[in-house]
Each structure stands twice: as structure tokens, then as C-alpha cells.
mmCIF file of C-alpha atoms in Angstrom:
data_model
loop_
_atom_site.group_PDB
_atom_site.id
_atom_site.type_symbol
_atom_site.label_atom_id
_atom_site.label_comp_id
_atom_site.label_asym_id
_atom_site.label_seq_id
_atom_site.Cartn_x
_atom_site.Cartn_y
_atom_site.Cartn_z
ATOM 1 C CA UNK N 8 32.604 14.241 -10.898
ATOM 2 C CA UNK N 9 30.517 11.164 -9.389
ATOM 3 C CA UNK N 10 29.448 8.537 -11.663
ATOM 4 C CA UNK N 11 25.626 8.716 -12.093
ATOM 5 C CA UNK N 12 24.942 12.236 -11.931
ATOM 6 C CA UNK N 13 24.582 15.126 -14.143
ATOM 7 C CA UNK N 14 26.736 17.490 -12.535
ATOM 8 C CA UNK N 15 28.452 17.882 -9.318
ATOM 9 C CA UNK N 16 26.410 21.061 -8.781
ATOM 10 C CA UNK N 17 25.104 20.725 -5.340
ATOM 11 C CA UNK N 18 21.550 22.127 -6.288
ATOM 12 C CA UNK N 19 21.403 19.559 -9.216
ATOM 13 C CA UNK N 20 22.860 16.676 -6.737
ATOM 14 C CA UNK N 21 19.982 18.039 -4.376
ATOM 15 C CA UNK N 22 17.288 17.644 -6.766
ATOM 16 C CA UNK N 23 18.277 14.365 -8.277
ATOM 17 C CA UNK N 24 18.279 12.989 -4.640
ATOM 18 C CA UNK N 25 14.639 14.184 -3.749
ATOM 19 C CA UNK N 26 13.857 12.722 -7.588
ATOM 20 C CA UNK N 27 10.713 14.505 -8.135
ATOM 21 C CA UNK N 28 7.610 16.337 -6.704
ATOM 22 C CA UNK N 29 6.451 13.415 -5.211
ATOM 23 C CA UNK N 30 9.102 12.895 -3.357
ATOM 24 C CA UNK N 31 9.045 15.942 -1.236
ATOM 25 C CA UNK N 32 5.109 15.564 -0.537
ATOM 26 C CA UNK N 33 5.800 12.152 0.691
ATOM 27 C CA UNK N 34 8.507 13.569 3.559
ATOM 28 C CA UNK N 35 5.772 16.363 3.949
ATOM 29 C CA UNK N 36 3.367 14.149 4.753
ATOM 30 C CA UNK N 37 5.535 12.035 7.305
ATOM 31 C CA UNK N 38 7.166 15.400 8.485
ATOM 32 C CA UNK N 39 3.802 17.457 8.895
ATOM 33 C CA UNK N 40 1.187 14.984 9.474
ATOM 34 C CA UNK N 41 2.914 12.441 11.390
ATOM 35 C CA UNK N 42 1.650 9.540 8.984
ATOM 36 C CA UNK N 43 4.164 6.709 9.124
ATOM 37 C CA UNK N 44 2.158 4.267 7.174
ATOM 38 C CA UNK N 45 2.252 3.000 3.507
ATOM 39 C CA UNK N 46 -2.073 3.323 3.888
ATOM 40 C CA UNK N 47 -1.670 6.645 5.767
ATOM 41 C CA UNK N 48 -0.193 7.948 3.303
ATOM 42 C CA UNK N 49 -2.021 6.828 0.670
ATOM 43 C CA UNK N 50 -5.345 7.606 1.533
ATOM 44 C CA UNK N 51 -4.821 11.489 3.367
ATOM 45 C CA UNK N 52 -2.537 12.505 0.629
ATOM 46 C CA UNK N 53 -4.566 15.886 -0.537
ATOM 47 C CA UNK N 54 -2.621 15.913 -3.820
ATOM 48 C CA UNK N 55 -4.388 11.664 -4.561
ATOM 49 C CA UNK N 56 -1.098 10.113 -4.989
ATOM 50 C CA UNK N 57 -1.149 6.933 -7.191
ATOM 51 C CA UNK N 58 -0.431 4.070 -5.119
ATOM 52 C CA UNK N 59 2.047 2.843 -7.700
ATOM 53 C CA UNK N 60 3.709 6.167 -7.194
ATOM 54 C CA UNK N 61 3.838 6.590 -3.429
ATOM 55 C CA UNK N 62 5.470 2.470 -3.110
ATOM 56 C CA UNK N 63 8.027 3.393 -6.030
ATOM 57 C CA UNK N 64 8.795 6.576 -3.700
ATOM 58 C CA UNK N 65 8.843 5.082 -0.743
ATOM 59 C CA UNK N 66 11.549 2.961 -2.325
ATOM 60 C CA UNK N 67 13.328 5.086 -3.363
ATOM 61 C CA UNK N 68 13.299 7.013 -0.487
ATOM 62 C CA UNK N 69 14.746 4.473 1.593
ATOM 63 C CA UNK N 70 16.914 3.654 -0.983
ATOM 64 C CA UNK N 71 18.551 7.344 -0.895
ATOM 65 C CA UNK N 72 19.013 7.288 2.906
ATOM 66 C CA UNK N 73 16.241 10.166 3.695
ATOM 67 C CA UNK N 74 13.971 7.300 5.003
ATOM 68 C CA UNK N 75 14.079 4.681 7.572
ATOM 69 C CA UNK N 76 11.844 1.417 6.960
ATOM 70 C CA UNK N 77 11.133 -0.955 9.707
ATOM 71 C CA UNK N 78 8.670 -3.689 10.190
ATOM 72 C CA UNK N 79 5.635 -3.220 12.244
ATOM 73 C CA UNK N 80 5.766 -5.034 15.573
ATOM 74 C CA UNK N 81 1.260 -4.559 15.219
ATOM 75 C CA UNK N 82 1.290 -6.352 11.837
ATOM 76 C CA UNK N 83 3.260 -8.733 10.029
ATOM 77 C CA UNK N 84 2.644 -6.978 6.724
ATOM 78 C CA UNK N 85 2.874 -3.177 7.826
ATOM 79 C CA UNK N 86 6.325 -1.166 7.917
ATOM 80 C CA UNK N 87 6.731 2.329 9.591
ATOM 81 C CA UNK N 88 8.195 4.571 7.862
ATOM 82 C CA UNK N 89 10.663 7.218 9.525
ATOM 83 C CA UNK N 90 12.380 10.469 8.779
ATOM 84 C CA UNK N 91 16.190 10.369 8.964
ATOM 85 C CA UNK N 92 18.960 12.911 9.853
ATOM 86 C CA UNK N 93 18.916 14.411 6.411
ATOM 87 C CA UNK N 94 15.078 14.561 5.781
ATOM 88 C CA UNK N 95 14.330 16.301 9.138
ATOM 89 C CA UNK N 96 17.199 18.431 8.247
ATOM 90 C CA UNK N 97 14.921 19.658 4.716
ATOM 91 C CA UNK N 98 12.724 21.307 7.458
ATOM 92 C CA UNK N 99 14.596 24.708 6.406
ATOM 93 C CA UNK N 100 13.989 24.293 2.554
ATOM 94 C CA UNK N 101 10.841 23.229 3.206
ATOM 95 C CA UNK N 102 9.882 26.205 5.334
ATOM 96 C CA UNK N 103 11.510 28.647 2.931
ATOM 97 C CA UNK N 104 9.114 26.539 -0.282
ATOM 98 C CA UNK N 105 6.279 27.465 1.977
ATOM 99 C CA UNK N 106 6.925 31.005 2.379
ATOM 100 C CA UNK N 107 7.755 31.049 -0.991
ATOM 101 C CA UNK N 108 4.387 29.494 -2.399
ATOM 102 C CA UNK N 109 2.350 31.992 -0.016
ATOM 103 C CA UNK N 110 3.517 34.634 -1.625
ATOM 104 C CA UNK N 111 3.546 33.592 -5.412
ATOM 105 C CA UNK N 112 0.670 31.221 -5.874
ATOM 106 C CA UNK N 113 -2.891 30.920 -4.822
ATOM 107 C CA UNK N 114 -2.052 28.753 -1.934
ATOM 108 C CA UNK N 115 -5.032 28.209 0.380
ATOM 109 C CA UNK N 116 -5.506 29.781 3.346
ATOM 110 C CA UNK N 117 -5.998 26.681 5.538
ATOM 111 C CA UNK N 118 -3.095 25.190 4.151
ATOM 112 C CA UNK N 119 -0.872 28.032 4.403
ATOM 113 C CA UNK N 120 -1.038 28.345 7.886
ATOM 114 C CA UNK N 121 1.720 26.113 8.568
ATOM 115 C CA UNK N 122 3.844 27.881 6.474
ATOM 116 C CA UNK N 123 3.248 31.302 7.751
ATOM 117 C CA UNK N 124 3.475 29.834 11.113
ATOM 118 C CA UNK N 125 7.452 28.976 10.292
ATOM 119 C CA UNK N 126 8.602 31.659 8.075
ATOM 120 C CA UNK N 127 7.304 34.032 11.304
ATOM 121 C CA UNK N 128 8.953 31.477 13.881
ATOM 122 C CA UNK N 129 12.659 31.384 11.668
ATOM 123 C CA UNK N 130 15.152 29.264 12.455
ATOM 124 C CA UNK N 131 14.735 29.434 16.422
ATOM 125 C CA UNK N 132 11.062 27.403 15.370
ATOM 126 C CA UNK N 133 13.012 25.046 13.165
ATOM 127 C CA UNK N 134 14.873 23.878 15.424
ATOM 128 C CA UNK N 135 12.635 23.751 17.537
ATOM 129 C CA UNK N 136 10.264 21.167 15.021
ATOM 130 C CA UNK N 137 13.635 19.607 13.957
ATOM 131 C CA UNK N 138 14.144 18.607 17.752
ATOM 132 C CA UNK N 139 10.692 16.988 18.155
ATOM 133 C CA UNK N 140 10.992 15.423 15.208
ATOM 134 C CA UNK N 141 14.109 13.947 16.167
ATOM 135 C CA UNK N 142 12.558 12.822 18.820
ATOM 136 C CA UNK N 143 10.157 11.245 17.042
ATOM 137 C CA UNK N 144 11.689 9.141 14.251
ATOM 138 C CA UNK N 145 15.414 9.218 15.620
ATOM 139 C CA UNK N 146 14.291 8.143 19.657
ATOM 140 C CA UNK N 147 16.414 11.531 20.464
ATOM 141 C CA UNK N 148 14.857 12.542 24.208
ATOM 142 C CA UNK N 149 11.433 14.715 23.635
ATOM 143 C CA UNK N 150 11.499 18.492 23.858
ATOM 144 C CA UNK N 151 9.109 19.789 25.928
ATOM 145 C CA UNK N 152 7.451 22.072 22.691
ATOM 146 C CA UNK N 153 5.407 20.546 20.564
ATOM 147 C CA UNK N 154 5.807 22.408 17.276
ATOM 148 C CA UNK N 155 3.717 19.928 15.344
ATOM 149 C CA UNK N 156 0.995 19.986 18.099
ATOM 150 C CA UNK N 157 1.228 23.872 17.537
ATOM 151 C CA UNK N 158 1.304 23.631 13.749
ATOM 152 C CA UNK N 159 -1.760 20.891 13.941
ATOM 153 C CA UNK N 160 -3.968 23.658 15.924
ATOM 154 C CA UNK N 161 -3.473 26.205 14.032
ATOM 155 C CA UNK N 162 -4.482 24.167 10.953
ATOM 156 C CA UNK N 163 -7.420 22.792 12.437
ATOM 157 C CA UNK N 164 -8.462 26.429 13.769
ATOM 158 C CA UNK N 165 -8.217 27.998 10.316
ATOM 159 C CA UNK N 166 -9.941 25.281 8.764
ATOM 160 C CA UNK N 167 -12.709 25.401 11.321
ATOM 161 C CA UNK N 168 -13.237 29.087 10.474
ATOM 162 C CA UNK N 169 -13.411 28.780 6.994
ATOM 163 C CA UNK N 170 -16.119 26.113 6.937
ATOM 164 C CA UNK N 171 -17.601 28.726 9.448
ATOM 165 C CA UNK N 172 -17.871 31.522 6.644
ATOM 166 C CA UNK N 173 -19.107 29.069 4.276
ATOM 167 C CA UNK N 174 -22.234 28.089 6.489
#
């Protein structure tokens, strides 16, 4: 058994990798909303992360090898952060969590969408979104689908008619 760990169990090993819930809204946020910043993060996170919280994360992050940190040629005192080979690789679990949550909790409907959207794409959309984002943090060449331009429409659209039926 490794040193360190509880078990050898590969869902245990999983989960003490990703730490805790924090963890996996952090690579949500960087793998759904494209924000790459310490402040980006920060101040869109819907769930009001502490700031002490997100920088330990961030860390640890890093740390684990699921994020990339690099220094922000704009300013001296920004990094960017990046998903790596093994975070962009979540994008199944994080689908199936989605579809998951949709159907046992009182997710909203605006925030569900992107879920739906890729439990009805499968794994032909995943890779798909894997691809782009590989383009994205990992400068692989750029597909010529945008799943996250897709996913950020159909957001918006929802969220547009549900302040509509509120007026």
C-alpha cells in the first residue's frame, strides 16, 4: 500500500486526491466557465467560496498535478491557472455527478442545463469538450466545435427565460 493514504482503493485514492467539495467546484469553475484567475474565481463562484479556501485549493491543486500555474505575462502579480491531462479527463465523472444531481436533488433549472446537455450528448460530447479543452489549457490544435460555446448558450438561454416568467 502507498505511504500516506488510507487505502489503496482506487475510489478512496480518487477522493483523497480531489480533497474535498471545494476542490471539484474549483476545476468546475475553470472547466465550465473558463475562469483562469485567482479573482475570477473568487468573485463568480455561485457557491461564495472563502478566499482562504479557494488559495489553499488552488494549492493544493497544483500541488496534486490536476492544475497548471503560470505567471501572467499582463501582470506581475496574477497567475493563470490551467486544467491538466487528468482534470480535463474528470469531464466524464463530472458529467455523470450532473446527471446524477438532476435527478436526485432540487437542482435548478438554469443550472442544470449543462448537465442535461452532456448526459444527452454521452461520451461522443465528452470528447468532444475534452478536445477543446485541451486545446485550451494544453495548446493541443482547436477543434472546430465549441462545446463550451454550446454549453454557455444554452445556459444563458434558460436563464434568460426564467427571468422572463418571473417579470
Amino acid at each position: 500500500m502507498n505511504a500516506g493514504y488510507r487505502s489503496g482503493c482506487p475510489i478512496n485514492l480518487t477522493l483523497e486526491m480531489l480533497g474535498d467539495r471545494w476542490s471539484l467546484i474549483v476545476i468546475r469553475d475553470i472547466m465550465f466557465g473558463n475562469k483562469r484567475h485567482y479573482r475570477e474565481l473568487l468573485t463568480n463562484s455561485v457557491e461564495k467560496i472563502a478566499s482562504n479556501i479557494l488559495a489553499d485549493r488552488l494549492k493544493r491543486l497544483v500541488e496534486t498535478g490536476l492544475l497548471s500555474r503560470r505567471d501572467d505575462p499582463s501582470h506581475k502579480q496574477k497567475a493563470i491557472y490551467s486544467l491538466t491531462e487528468p482534470s480535463i479527463q474528470l469531464v466524464p465523472l463530472l458529467a455523470q455527478m450532473g446527471a446524477w444531481g438532476r435527478r436526485h436533488t432540487p437542482a435548478s433549472r438554469s443550472l442544470s442545463i449543462r448537465a442535461q446537455l452532456l448526459e444527452e450528448g454521452g461520451p461522443p460530447l465528452w470528447e468532444a469538450f475534452m478536445a477543446e479543452l485541451r486545446a485550451l489549457h494544453l495548446d493541443a490544435p482547436a477543434p472546430a466545435r465549441s462545446v463550451l460555446a454550446e454549453l454557455q448558450a444554452a445556459y444563458l438561454a434558460v436563464l434568460a427565460q426564467e427571468e422572463a416568467e418571473v417579470s
